[in-house]
Every structure is written in structure tokens, then in C-alpha cells.
Coordinates of N, CA, C and O and ligand atoms in Angstrom, one line a residue:
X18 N 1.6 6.6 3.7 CA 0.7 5.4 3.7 C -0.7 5.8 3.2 O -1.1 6.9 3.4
X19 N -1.5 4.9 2.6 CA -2.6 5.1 2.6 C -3.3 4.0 3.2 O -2.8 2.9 3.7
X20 N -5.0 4.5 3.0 CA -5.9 3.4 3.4 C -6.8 3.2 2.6 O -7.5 4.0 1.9
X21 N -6.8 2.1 2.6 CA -8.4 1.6 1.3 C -9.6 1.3 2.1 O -9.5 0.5 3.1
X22 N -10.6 1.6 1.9 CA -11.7 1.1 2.4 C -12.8 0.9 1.5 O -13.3 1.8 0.7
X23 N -13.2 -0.2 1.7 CA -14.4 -0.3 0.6 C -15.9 -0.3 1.1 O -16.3 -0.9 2.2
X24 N -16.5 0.2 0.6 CA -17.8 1.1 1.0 C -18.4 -0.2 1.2 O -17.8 -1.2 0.8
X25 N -19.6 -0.4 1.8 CA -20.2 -1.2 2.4 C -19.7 -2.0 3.5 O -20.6 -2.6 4.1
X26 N -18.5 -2.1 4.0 CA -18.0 -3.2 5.1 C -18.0 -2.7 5.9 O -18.3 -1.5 6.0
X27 N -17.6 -3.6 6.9 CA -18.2 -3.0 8.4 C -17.4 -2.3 9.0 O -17.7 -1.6 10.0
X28 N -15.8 -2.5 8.5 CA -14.4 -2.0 8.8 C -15.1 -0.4 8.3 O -14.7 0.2 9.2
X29 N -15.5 0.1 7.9 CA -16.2 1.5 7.8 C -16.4 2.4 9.3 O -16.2 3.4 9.9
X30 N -16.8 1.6 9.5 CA -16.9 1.8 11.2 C -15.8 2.1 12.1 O -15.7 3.2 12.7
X31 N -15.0 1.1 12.2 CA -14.2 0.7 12.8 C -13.3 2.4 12.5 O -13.3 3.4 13.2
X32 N -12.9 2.3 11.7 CA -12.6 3.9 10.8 C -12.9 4.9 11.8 O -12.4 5.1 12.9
X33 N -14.0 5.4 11.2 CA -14.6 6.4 12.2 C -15.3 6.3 13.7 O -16.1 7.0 14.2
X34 N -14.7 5.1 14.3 CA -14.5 5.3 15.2 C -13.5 6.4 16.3 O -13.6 7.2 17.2
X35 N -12.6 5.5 15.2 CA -11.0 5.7 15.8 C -10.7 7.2 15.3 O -9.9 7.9 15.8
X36 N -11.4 7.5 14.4 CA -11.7 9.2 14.3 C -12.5 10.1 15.2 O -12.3 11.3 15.4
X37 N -13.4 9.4 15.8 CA -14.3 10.4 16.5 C -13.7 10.3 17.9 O -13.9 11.2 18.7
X38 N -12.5 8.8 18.5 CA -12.3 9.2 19.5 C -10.7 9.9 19.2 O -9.7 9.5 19.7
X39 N -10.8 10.6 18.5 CA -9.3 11.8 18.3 C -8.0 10.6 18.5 O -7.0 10.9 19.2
X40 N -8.4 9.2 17.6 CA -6.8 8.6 17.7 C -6.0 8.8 16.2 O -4.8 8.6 15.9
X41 N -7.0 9.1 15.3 CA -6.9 9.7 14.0 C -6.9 11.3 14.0 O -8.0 11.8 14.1
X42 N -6.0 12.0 13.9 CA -6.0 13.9 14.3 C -6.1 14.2 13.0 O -5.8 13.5 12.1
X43 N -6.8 15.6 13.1 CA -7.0 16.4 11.7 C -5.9 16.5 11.2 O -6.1 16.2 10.0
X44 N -4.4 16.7 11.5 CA -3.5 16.6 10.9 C -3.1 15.5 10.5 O -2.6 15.6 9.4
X45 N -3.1 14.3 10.8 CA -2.7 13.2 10.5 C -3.9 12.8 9.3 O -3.6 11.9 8.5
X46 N -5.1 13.3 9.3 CA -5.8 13.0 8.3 C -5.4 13.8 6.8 O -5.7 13.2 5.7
X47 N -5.0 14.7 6.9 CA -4.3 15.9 6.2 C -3.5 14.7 5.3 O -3.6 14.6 4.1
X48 N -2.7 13.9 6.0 CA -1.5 13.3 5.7 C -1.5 11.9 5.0 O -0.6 11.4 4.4
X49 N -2.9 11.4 5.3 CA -3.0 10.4 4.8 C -4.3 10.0 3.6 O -5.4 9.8 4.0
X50 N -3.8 10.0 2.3 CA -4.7 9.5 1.5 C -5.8 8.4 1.9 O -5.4 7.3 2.3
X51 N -6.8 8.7 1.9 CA -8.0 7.8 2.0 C -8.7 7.4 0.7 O -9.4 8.2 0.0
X52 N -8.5 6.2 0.3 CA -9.0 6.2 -0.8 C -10.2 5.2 -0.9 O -9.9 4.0 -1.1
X53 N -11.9 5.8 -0.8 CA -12.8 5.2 -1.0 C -13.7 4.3 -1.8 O -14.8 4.6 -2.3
X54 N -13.3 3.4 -1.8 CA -13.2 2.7 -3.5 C -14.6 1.6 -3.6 O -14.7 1.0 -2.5
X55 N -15.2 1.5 -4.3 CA -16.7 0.2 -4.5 C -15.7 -1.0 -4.6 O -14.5 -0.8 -4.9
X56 N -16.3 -2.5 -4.4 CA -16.5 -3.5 -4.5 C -15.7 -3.6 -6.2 O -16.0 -3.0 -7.2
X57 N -14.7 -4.4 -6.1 CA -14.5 -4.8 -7.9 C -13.9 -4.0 -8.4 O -13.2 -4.3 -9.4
X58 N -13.9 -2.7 -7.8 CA -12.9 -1.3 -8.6 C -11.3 -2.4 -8.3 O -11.1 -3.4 -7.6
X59 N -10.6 -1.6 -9.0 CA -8.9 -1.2 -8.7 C -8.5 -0.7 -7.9 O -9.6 -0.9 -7.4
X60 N -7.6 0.2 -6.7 CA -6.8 0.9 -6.4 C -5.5 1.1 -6.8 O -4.9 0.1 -7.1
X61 N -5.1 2.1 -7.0 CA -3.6 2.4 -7.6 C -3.2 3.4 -6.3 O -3.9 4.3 -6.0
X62 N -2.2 3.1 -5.7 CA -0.8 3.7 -4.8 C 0.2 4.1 -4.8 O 1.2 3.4 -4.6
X63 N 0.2 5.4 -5.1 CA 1.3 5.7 -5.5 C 2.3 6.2 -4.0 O 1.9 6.7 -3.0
X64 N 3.8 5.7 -4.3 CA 4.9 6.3 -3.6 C 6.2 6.9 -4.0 O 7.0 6.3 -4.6
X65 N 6.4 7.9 -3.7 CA 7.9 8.7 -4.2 C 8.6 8.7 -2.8 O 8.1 8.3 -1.8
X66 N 10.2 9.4 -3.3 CA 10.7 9.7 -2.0 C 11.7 10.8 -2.6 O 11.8 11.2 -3.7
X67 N 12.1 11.2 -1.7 CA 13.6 12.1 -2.2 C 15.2 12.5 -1.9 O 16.0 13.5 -2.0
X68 N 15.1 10.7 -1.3 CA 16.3 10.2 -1.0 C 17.2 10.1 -2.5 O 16.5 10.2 -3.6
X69 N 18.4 9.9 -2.7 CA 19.1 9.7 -3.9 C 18.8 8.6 -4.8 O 17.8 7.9 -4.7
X70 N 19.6 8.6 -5.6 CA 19.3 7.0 -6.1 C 19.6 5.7 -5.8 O 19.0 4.7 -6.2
X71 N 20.8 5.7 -4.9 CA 21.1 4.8 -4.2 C 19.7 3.9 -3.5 O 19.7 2.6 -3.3
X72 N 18.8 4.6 -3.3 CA 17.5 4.2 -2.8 C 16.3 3.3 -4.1 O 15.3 3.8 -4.6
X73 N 16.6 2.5 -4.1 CA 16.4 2.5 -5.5 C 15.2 1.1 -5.1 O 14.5 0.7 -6.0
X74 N 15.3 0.4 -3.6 CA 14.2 -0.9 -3.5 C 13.0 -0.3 -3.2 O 13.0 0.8 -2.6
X75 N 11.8 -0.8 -3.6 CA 10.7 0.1 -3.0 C 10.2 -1.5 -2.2 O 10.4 -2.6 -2.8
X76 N 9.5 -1.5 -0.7 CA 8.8 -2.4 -0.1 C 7.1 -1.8 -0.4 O 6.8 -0.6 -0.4
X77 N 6.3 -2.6 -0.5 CA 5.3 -2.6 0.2 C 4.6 -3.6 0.9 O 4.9 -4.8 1.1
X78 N 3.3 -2.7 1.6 CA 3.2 -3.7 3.3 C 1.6 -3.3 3.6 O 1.2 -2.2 3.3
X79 N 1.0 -4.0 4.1 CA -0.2 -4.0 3.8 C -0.8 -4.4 5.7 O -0.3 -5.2 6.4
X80 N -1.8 -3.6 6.0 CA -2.1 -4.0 7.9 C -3.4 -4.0 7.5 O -3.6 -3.2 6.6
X81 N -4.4 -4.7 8.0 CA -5.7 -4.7 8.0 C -5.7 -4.5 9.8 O -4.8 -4.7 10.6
X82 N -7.2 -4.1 10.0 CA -7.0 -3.8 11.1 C -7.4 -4.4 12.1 O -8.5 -4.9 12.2
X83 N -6.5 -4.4 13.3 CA -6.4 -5.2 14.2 C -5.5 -6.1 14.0 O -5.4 -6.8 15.0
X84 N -4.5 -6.4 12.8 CA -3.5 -7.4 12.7 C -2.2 -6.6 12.8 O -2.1 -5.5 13.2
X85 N -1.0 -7.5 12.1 CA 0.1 -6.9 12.2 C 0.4 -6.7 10.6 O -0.3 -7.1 9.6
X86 N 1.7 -5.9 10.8 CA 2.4 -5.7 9.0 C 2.3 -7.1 8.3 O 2.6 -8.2 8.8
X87 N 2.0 -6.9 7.2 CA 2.7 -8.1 6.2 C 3.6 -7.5 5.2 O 3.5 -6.3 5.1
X88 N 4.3 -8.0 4.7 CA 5.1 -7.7 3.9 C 3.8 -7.9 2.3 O 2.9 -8.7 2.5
X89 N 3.9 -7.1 1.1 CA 3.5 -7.9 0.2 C 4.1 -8.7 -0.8 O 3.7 -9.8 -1.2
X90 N 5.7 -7.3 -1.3 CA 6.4 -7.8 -2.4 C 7.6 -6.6 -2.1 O 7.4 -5.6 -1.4
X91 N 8.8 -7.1 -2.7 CA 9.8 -6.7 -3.0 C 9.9 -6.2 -4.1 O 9.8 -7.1 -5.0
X92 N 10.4 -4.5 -4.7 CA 10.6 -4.2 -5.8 C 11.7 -3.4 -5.7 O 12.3 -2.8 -4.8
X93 N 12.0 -3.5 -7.4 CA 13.5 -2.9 -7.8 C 12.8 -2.6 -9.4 O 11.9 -3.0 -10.1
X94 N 14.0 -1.4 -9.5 CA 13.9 -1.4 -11.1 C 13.9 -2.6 -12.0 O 13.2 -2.5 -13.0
X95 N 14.5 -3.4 -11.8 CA 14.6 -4.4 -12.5 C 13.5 -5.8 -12.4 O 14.0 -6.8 -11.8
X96 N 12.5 -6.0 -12.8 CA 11.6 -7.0 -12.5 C 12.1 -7.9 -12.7 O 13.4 -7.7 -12.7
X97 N 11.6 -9.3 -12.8 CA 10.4 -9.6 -11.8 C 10.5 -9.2 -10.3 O 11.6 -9.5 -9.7
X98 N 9.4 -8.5 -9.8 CA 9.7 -8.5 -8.2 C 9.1 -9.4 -7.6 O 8.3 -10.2 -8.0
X99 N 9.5 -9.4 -6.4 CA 9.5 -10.7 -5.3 C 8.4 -10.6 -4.3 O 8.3 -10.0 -3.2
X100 N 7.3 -11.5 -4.9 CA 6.2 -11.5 -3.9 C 6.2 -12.5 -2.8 O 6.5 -13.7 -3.0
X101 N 5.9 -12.2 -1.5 CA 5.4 -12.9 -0.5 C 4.6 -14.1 -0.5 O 3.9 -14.0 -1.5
X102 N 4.2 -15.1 0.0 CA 3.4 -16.2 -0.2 C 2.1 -15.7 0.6 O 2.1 -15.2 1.7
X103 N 1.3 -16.0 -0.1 CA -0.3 -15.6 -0.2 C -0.3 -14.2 -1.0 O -1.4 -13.7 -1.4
X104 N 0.7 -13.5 -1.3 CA 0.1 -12.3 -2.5 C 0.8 -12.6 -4.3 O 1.9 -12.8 -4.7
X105 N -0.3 -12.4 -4.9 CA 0.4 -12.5 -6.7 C 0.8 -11.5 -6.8 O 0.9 -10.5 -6.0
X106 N 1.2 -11.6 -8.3 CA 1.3 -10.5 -9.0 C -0.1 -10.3 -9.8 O -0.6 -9.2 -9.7
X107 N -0.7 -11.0 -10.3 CA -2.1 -10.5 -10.8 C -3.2 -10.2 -9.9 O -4.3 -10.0 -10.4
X108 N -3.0 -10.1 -8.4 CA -3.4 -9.3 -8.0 C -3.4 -7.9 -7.0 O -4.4 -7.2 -6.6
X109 N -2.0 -7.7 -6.9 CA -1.0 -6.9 -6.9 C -0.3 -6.5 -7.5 O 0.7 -6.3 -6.9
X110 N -0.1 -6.1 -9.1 CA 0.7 -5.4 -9.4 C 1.3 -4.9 -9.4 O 0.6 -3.9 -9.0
X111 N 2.6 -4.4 -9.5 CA 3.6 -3.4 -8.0 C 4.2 -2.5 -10.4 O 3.8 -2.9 -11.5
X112 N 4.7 -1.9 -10.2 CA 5.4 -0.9 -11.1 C 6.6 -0.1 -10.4 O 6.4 0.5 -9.3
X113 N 7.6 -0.2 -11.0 CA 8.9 0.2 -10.4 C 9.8 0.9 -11.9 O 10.8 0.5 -12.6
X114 N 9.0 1.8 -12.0 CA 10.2 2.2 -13.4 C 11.3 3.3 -13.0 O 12.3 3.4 -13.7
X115 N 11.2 4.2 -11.8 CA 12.4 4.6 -11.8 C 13.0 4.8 -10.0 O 12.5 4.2 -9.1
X116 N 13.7 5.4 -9.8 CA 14.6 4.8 -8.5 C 13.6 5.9 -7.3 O 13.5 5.8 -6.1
X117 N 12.9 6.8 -8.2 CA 12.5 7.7 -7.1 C 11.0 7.5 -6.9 O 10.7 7.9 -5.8
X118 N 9.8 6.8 -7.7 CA 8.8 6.3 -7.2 C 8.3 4.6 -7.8 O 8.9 3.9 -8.7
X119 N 7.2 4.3 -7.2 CA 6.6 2.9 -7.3 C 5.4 3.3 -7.1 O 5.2 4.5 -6.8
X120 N 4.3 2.2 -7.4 CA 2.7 1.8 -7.3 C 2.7 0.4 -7.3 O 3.4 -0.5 -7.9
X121 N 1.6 0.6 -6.2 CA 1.0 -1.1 -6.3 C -0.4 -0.5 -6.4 O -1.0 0.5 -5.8
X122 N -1.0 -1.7 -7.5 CA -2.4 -1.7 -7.3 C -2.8 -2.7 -7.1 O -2.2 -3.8 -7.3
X123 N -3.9 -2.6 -6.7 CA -5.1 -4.2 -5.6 C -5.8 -3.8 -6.7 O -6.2 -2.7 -7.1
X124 N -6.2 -5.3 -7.3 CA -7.2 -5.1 -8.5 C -8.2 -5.8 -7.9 O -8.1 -6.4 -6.8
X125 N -9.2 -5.9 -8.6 CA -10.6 -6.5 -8.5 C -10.7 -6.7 -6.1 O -10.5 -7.6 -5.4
X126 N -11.2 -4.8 -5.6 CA -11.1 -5.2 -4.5 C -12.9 -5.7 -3.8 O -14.1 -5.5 -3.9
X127 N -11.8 -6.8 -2.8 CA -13.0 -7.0 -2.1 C -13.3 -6.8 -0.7 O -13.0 -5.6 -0.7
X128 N -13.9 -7.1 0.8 CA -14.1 -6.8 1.6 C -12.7 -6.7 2.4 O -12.3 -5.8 3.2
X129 N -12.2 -7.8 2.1 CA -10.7 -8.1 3.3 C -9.3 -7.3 2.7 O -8.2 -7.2 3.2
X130 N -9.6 -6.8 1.4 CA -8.7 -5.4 1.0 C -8.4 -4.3 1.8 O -7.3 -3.8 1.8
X131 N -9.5 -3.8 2.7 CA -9.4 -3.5 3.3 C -8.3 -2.8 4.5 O -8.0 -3.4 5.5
X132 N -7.9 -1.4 4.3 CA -6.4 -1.9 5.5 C -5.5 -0.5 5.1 O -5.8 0.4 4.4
X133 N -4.6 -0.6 5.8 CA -3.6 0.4 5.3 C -2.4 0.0 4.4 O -1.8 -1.0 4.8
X134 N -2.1 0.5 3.7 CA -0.6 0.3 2.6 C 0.3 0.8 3.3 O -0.1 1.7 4.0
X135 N 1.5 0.5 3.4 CA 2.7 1.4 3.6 C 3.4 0.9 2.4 O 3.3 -0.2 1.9
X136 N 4.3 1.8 1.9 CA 5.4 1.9 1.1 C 6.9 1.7 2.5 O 6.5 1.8 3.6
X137 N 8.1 1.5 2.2 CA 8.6 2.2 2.7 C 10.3 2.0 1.3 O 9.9 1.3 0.3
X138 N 11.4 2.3 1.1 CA 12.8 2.2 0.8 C 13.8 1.8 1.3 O 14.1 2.2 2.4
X139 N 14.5 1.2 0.9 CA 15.8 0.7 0.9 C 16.9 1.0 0.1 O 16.6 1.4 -1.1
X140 N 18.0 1.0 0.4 CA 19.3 1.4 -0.5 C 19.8 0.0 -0.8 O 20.0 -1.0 -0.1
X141 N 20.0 0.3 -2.3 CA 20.4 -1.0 -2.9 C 21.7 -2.2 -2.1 O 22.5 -1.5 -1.3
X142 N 21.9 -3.3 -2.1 CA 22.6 -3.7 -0.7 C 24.2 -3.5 -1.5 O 25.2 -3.9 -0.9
X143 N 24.3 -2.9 -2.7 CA 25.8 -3.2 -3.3 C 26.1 -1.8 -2.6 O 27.3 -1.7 -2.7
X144 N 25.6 -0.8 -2.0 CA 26.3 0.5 -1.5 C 26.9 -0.3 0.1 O 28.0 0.2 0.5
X145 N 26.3 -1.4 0.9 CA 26.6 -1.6 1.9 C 26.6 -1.5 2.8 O 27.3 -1.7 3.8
X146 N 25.2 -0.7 2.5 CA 24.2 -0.5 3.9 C 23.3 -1.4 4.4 O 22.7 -1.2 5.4
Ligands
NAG12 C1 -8.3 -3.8 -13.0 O1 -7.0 -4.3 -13.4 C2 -7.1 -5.4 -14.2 C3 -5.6 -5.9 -14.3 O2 -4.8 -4.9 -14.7 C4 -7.7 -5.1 -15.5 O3 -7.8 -6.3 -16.3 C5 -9.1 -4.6 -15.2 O4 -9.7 -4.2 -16.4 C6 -9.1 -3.4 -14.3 N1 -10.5 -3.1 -13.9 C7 -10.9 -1.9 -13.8 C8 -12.3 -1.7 -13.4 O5 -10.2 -0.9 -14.1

């Protein structure tokens, strides 16, 4: 997973809170990309795995904090992928070119970008899992 935070908001805080009271551990920070980004930049996310190919859906999922998961879009090698209602594609971008990684990027971010990404995989449903 990563987390985006954009410099100036107050969710900055919120952050290093939950860091200074040790619910974020040095190791778990080790583990998780933070990516610091201005007002209007892009973010790009990248995810792999090293499950077979059978694994071939990539999900991503987006938590701002204090809420719950959203889903954002459904991807496969084969586009178009399947966005959620309230997320585009022009402003999520997702890339799925081969079975072992994906990217989404948040373009033009603003305050409520804010949050953690998860990736997670699926096996395609024709193995019948
Ligand atoms: C962000 O991505 C959009 C869409 O791909 C692109 O048009 C824009 O130039 C990018 N902006 C930056 C700052 O890279």
C-alpha cells in the first residue's frame, strides 16, 4: 500500500500523529511507500505480485482517513477497466499491461487525495476460484 499526502493539509498531522504515538512502527514504515507530493502534481503507484498468471485482475482501493475502503476500479489486461461511481478514468488512470504488475495514477492532486492506496489480486474467474 501506499499513502499520498499532500503537503499543506491538515491530514499532515493526523499522519504524524499516529506516528509519534507508535501506531505506525519503524518497521511498518520501512514497508510502506510514502509519497509526498504538492498540490496539482500526479502520483503514480505502482503494484507487482508474484503469484502466477492465473492472477491476472489487479483491484485498487483508496481509504482516506477516518473512512472506510472504496473500491476505485477494476483492472485486467484487457481494457477498458471498470470504474466505480464517483471515480474516472481521467482522473485515475489505472495501466494493466501485463499479469504480474499495474499503476494507478491520481492526476491533478488535491486536498481530499489524500489517503492510502491499496492494490490487492485476483485470479481470473475462468480458473474457478
Ligand atoms: C498529469 O497527468 C495528466 C494526464 O495524463 C497530464 O495531462 C498532465 O500533463 C500531467 N501533469 C503533470 C504535472 O505531470
Amino acid at each position: 500500500m501506499d499513502i499520498i499526502i499532500i503537503k499543506q493539509d491538515k491530514l499532515i498531522l493526523s499522519v504524524f500523529l499516529l506516528w509519534t504515538a507508535g501506531i505506525i512502527d519503524g518497521n511498518d514504515v520501512n514497508q510502506i511507500p510514502i509519497l509526498w507530493k504538492d498540490k496539482e502534481q500526479n502520483a503514480t503507484i505502482h503494484c507487482s505480485h508474484t503469484k502466477d498468471a492465473s492472477y491476472s485482475q489487479m483491484y485498487w482501493y483508496r481509504q482516506r482517513p477516518g473512512k472506510g475502503m472504496k473500491q476505485i476500479v477494476f483492472t485486467t489486461t484487457s481494457p477498458p477497466h471498470q470504474y466505480e461511481s464517483g471515480f474516472t478514468e481521467t482522473k485515475f488512470p489505472a495501466q494493466k499491461e501485463d499479469y504480474k504488475t499495474g499503476s494507478l495514477t491520481v492526476v491533478k492532486l488535491l486536498p481530499e487525495d489524500s489517503g492510502v492506496y491499496f492494490c490487492a489480486v485476483s485470479q481470473h474467474s475462468d480458473t474457478g476460484d
